[in-house]
CSV table of C-alpha atoms in Angstrom, one decimal:
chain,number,residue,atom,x,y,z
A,11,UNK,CA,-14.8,-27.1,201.0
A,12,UNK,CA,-13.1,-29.2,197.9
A,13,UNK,CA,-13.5,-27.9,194.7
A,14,UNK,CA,-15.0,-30.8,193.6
A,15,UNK,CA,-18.1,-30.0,195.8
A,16,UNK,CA,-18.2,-26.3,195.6
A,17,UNK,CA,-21.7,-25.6,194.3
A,18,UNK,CA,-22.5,-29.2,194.3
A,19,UNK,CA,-25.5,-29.2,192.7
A,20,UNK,CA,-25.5,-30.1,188.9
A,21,UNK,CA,-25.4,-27.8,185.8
A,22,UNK,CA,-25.6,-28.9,182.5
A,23,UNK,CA,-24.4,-27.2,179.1
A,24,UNK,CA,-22.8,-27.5,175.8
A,25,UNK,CA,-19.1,-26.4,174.8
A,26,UNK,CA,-19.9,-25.0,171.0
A,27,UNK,CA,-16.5,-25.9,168.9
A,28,UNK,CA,-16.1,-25.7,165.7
A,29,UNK,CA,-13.7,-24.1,162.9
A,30,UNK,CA,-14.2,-19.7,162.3
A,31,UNK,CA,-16.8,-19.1,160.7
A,32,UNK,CA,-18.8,-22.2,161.3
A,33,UNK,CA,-21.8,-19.7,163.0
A,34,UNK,CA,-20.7,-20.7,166.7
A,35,UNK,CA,-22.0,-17.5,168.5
A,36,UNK,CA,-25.0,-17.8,166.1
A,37,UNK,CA,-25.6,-21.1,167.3
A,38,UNK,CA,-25.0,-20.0,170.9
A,39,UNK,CA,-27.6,-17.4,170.8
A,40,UNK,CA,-30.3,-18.7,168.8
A,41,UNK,CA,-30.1,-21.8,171.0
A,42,UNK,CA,-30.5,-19.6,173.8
A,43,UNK,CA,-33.9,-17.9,172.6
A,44,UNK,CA,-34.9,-21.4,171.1
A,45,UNK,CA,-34.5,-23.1,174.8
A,46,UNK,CA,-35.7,-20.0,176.7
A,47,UNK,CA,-38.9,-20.6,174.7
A,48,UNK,CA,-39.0,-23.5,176.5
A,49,UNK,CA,-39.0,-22.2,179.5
A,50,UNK,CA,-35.2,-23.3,180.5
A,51,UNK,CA,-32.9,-20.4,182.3
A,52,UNK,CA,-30.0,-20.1,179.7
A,53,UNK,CA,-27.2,-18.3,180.3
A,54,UNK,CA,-24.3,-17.8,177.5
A,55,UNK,CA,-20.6,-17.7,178.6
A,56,UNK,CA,-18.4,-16.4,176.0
A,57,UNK,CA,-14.4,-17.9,176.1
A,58,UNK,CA,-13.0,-17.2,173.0
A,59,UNK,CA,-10.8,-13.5,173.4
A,60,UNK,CA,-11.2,-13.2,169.6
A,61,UNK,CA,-14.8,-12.3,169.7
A,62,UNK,CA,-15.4,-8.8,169.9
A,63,UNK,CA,-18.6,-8.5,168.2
A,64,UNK,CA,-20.7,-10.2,170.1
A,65,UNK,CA,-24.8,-10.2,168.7
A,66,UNK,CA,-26.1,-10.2,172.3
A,67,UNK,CA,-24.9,-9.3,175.9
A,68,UNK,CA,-22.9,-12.8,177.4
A,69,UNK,CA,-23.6,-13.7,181.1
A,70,UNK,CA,-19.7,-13.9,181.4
A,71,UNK,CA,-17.4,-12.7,178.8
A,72,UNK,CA,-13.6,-13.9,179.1
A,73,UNK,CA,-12.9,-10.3,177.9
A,74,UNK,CA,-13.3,-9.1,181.8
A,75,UNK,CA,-10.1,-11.7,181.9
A,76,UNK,CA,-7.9,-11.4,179.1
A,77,UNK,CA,-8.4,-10.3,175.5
A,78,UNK,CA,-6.8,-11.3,172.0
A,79,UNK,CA,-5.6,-8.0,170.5
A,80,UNK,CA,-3.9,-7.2,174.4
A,81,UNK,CA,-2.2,-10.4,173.8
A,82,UNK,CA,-1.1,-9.7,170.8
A,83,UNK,CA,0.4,-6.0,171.5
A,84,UNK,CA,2.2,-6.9,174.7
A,85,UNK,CA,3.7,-9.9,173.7
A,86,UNK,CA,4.1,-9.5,170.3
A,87,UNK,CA,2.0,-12.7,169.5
A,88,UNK,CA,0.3,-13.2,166.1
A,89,UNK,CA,-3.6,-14.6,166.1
A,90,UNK,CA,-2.8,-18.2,166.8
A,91,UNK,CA,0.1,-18.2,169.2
A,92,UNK,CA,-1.8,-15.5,171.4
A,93,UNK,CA,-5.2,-17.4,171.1
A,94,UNK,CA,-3.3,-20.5,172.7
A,95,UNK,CA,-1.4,-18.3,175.3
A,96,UNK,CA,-5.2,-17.4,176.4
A,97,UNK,CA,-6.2,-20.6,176.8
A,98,UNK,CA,-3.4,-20.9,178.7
A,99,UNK,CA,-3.8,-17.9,180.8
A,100,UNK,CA,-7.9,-18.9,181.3
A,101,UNK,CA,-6.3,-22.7,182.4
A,102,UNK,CA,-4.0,-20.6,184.6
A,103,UNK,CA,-6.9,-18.5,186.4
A,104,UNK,CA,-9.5,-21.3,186.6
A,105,UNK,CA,-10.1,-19.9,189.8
A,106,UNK,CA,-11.8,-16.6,188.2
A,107,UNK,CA,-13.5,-18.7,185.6
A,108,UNK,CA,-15.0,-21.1,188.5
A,109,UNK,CA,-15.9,-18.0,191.0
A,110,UNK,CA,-18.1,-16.4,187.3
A,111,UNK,CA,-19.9,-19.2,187.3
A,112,UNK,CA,-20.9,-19.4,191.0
A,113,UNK,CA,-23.3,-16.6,189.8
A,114,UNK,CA,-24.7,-18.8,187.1
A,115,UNK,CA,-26.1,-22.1,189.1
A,116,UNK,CA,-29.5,-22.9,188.1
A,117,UNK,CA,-28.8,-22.0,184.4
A,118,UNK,CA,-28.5,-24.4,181.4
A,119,UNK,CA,-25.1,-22.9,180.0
A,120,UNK,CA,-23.6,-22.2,176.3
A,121,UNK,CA,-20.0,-21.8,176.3
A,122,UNK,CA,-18.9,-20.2,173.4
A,123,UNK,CA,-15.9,-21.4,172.2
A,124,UNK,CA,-12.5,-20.0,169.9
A,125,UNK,CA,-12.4,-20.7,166.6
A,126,UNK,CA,-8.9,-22.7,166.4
A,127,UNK,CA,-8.8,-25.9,165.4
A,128,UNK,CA,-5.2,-26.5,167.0
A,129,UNK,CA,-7.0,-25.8,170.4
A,130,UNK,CA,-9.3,-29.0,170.3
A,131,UNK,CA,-7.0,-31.6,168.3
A,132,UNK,CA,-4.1,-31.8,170.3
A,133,UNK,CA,-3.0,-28.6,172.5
A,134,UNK,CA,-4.3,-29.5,176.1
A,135,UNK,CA,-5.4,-26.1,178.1
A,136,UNK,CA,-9.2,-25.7,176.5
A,137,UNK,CA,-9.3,-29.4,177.2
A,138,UNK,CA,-8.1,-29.4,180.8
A,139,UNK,CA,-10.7,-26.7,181.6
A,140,UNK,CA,-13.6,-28.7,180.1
A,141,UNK,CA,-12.2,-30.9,182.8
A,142,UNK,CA,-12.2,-28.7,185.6
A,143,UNK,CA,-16.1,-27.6,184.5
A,144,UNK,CA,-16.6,-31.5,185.2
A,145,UNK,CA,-15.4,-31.1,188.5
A,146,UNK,CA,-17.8,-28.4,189.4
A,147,UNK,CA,-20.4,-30.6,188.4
A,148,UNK,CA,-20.9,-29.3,185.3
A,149,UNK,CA,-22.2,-32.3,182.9
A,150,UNK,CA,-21.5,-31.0,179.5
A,151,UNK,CA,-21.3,-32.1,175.5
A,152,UNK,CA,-19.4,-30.7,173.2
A,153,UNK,CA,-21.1,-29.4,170.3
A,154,UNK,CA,-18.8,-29.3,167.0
A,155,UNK,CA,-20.0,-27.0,164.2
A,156,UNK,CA,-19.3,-27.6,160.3
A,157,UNK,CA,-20.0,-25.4,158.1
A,158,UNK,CA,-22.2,-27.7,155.2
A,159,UNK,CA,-20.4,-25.9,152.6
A,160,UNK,CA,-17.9,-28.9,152.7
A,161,UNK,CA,-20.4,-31.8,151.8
A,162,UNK,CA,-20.2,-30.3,148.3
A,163,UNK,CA,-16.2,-30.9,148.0
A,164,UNK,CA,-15.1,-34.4,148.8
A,165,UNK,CA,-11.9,-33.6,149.4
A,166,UNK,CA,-12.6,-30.9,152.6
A,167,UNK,CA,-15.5,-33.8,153.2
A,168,UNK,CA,-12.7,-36.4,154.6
A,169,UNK,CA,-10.9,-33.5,156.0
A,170,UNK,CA,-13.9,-32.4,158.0
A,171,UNK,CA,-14.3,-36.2,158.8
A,172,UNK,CA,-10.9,-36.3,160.0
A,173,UNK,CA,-10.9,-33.3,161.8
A,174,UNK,CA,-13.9,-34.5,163.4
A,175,UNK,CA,-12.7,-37.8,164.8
A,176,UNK,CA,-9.0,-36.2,166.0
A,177,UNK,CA,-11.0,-33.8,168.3
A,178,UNK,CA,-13.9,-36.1,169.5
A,179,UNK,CA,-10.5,-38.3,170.8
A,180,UNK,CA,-9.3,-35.4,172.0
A,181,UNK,CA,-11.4,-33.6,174.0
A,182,UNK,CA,-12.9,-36.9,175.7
A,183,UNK,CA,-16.9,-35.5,176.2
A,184,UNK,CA,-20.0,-36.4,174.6
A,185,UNK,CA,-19.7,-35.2,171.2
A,186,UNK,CA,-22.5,-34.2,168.8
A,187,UNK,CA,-21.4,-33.3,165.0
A,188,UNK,CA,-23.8,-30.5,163.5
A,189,UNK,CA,-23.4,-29.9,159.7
A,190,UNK,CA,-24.2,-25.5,160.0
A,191,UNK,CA,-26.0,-23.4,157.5
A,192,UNK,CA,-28.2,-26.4,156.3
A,193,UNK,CA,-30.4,-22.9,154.4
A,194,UNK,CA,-27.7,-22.0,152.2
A,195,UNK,CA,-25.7,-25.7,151.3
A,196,UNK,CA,-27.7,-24.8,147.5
A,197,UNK,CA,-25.7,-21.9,146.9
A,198,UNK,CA,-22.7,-24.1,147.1
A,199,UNK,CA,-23.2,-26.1,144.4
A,200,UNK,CA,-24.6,-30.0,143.9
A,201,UNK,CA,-23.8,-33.0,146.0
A,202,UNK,CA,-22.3,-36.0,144.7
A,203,UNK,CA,-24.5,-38.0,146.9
A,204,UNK,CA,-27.5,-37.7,148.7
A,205,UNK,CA,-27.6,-35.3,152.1
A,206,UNK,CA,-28.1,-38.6,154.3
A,207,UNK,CA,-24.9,-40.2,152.8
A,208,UNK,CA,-23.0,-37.2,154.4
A,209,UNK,CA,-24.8,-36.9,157.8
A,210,UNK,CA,-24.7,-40.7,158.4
A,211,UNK,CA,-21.2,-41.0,156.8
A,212,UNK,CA,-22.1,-43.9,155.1
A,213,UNK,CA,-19.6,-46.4,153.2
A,214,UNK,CA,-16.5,-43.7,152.6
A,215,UNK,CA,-15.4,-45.7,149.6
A,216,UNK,CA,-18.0,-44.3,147.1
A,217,UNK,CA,-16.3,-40.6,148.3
A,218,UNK,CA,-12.8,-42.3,147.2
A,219,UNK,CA,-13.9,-43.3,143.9
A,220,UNK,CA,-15.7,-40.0,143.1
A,221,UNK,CA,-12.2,-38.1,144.2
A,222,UNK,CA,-10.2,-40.7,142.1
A,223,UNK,CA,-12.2,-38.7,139.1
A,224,UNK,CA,-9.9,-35.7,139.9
A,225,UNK,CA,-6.4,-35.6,138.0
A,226,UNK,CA,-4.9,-34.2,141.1
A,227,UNK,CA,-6.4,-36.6,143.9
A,228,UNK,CA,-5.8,-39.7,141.4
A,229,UNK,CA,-2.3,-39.4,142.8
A,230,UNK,CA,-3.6,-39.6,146.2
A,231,UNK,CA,-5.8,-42.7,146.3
A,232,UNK,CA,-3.8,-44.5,148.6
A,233,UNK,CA,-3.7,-41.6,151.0
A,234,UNK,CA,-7.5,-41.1,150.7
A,235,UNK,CA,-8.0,-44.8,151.1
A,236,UNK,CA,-5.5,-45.6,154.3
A,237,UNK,CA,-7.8,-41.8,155.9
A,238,UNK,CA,-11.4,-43.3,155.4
A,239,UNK,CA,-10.4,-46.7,156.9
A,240,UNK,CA,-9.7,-45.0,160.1
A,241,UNK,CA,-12.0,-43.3,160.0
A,242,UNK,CA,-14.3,-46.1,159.3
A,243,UNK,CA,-12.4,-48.1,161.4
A,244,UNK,CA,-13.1,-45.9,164.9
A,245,UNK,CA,-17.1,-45.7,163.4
A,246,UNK,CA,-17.9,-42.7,165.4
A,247,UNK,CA,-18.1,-39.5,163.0
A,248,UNK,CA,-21.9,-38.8,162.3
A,249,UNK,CA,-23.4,-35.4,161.8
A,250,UNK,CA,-26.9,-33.3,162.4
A,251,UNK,CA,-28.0,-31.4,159.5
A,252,UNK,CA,-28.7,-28.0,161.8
A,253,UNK,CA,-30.7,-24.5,160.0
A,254,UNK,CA,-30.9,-22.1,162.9
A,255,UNK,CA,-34.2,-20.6,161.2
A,256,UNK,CA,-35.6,-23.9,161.1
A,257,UNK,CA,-37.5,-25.1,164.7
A,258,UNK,CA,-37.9,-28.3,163.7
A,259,UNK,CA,-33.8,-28.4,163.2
A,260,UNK,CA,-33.1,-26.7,166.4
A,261,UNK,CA,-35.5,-29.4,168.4
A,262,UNK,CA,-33.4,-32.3,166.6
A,263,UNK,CA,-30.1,-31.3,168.0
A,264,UNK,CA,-31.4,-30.3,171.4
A,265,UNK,CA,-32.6,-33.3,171.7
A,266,UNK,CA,-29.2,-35.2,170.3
A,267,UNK,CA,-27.5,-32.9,173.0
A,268,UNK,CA,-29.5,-33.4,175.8
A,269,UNK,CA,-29.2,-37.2,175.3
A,270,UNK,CA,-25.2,-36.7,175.1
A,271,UNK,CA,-25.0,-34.7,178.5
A,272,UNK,CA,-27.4,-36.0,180.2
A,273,UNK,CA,-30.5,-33.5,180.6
A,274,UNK,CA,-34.1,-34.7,180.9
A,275,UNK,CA,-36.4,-31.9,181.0
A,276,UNK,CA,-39.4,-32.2,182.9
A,277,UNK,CA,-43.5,-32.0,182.2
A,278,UNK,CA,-43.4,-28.2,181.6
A,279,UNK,CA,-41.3,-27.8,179.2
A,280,UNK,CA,-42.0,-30.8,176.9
A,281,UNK,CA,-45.6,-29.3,176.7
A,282,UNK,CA,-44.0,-26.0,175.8
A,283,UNK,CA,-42.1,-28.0,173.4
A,284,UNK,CA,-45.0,-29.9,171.7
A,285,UNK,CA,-46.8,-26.2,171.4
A,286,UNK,CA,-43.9,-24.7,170.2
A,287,UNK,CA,-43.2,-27.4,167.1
A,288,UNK,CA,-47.5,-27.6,166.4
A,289,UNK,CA,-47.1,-23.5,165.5
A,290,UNK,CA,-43.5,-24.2,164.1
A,291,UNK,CA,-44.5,-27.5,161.5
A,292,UNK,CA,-48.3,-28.2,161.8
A,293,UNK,CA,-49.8,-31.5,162.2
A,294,UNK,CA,-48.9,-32.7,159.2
A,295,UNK,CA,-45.7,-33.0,159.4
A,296,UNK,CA,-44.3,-36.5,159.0
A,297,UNK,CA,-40.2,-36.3,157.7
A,298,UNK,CA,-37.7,-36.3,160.0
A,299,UNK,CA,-35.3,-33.3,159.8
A,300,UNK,CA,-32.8,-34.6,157.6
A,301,UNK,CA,-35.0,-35.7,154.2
A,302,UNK,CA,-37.0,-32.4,155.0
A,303,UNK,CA,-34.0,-30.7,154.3
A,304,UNK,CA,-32.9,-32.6,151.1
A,305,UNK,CA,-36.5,-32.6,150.0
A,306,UNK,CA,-35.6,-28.8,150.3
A,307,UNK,CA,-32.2,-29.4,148.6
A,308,UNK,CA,-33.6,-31.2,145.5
A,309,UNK,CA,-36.4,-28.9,144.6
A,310,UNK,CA,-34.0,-26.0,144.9
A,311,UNK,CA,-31.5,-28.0,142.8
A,312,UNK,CA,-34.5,-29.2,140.4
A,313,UNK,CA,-35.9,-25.2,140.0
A,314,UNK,CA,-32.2,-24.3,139.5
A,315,UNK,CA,-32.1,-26.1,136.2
A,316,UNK,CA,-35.6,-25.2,135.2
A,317,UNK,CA,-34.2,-21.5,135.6
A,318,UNK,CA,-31.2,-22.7,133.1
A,319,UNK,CA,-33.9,-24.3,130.6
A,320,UNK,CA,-35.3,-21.3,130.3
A,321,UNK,CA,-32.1,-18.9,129.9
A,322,UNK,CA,-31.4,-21.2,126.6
């Protein structure tokens, strides 16, 4: 039997990526209840060797494989050069990783991904085994995490936004951009625009002009200017404003994902969807998910100032 047509039937999924602490194995498991709900088998495979606190029990856990903190004693590694030689090792073994998954056929998949960004700008192995999962018919989109924290500095903004086109290019699959931890972008302070300039990433210059305000990044202007045209240029960087608490959040980037890989769910479960999101919203319920969430944003911003009126 080829590999190619080993368990030929197809399986679909997501790769979550993202930067540490972007609330990837939050995402992985509150997508799992949140699709469960709707009656899809979902099964959670965790890859990165860093994670040893995981919330929930992981269908597969690369641990049974190879671990960071082995890594790191026998070879005398530090974090990132022995979270690279795992990737390399898993690339190495993608026999083990394809027999795992034998077991998991029939299951919508969340692969739980490490935390470095090195891994999904330019080193190759977690690439090359997103490739081999295409090969055993797995039809998967990658689902990059940002924490929202960085709408609130322009600066990290165009980093993010750079970041984000580098390993869209990179890791070559249908990509979906999620702006994380829509709940607590408040406590971070106020936007310099509103949240659907950020999610849309709409004309970059107005983010330039607001940086030139700094006395540091005056110096750079040029340097900001020469990032956003590529970035503008290539016109692919968008983002989903994403609150795990939030149902109505959750069914906006299922949807954006299952339209990436591929999925079309069937009679069943978009009747268990419509009765989930009637208990979830109500009837009434007429914005789309991102001005909810800056309706949200502005009346905590606007209440935030009231509070201040009062101190004085």
């Amino acid at each position: 039997m080829s590999e190619g047509s080993r368990g030929s039937s197809l399986a679909f999924g997501q790769v979550v990526i993202g930067p540490p602490g972007s609330g990837k194995t939050t995402y992985c498991h509150a997508m799992r209840e949140f699709l469960g709900r709707l009656g899809r088998s979902v099964a959670v495979v965790n890859l990165d060797p860093a994670n040893e606190a995981l919330p929930c029990p992981c269908a597969l856990d690369i641990a049974e494989l190879v671990t960071l903190p082995d890594v790191m004693d026998s070879l005398g590694l530090g974090p990132n050069g022995g979270l690279i030689y795992c990737m390399e090792y898993l690339e190495a073994n993608a026999d083990w990783l394809r027999d795992k998954l034998q077991g998991l056929r029939g299951h919508y998949v969340l692969f739980d991904c490490p935390g470095q960004v090195e891994l999904y700008t330019h080193h190759e192995s977690l690439k090359n085994v997103f490739g081999q999962l295409a090969k055993w018919n797995f039809r998967l989109a990658a689902v990059h995490l940002v924490d929202s924290h960085y709408c609130t500095d322009p600066g990290k903004f165009i980093s993010v936004l750079c970041t984000s086109l580098s390993t869209m290019l990179h890791v070559e699959l249908p990509h979906v951009n999620v702006l994380s931890k829509m709940d607590l972008i408040e406590q971070y302070g106020k936007l310099a625009f509103n949240l659907d300039y950020y999610t849309e990433v709409l004309d970059l210059s107005y983010l330039v002009d607001h940086l030139a305000s700094d006395p540091f990044f005056r110096n750079f202007r040029r340097l900001n200017e020469k990032l956003v045209e590529v970035i503008e240029d290539y016109s692919l960087v968008s983002f989903v404003p994403l609150n795990v608490q939030d149902k109505q959040s959750m069914r906006q980037v299922m949807q954006a994902v299952d339209k990436a890989n591929g999925y079309s769910f069937g009679d069943q479960e978009h009747r268990s969807l419509e009765a989930l999101m009637s208990a979830a919203v109500g009837a009434d319920f007429h914005f789309s998910s991102t001005l909810a969430v800056q309706e949200k944003y502005v009346q905590s911003q606007d209440k935030a100032v009231e509070e201040e009126v009062m101190d004085l």
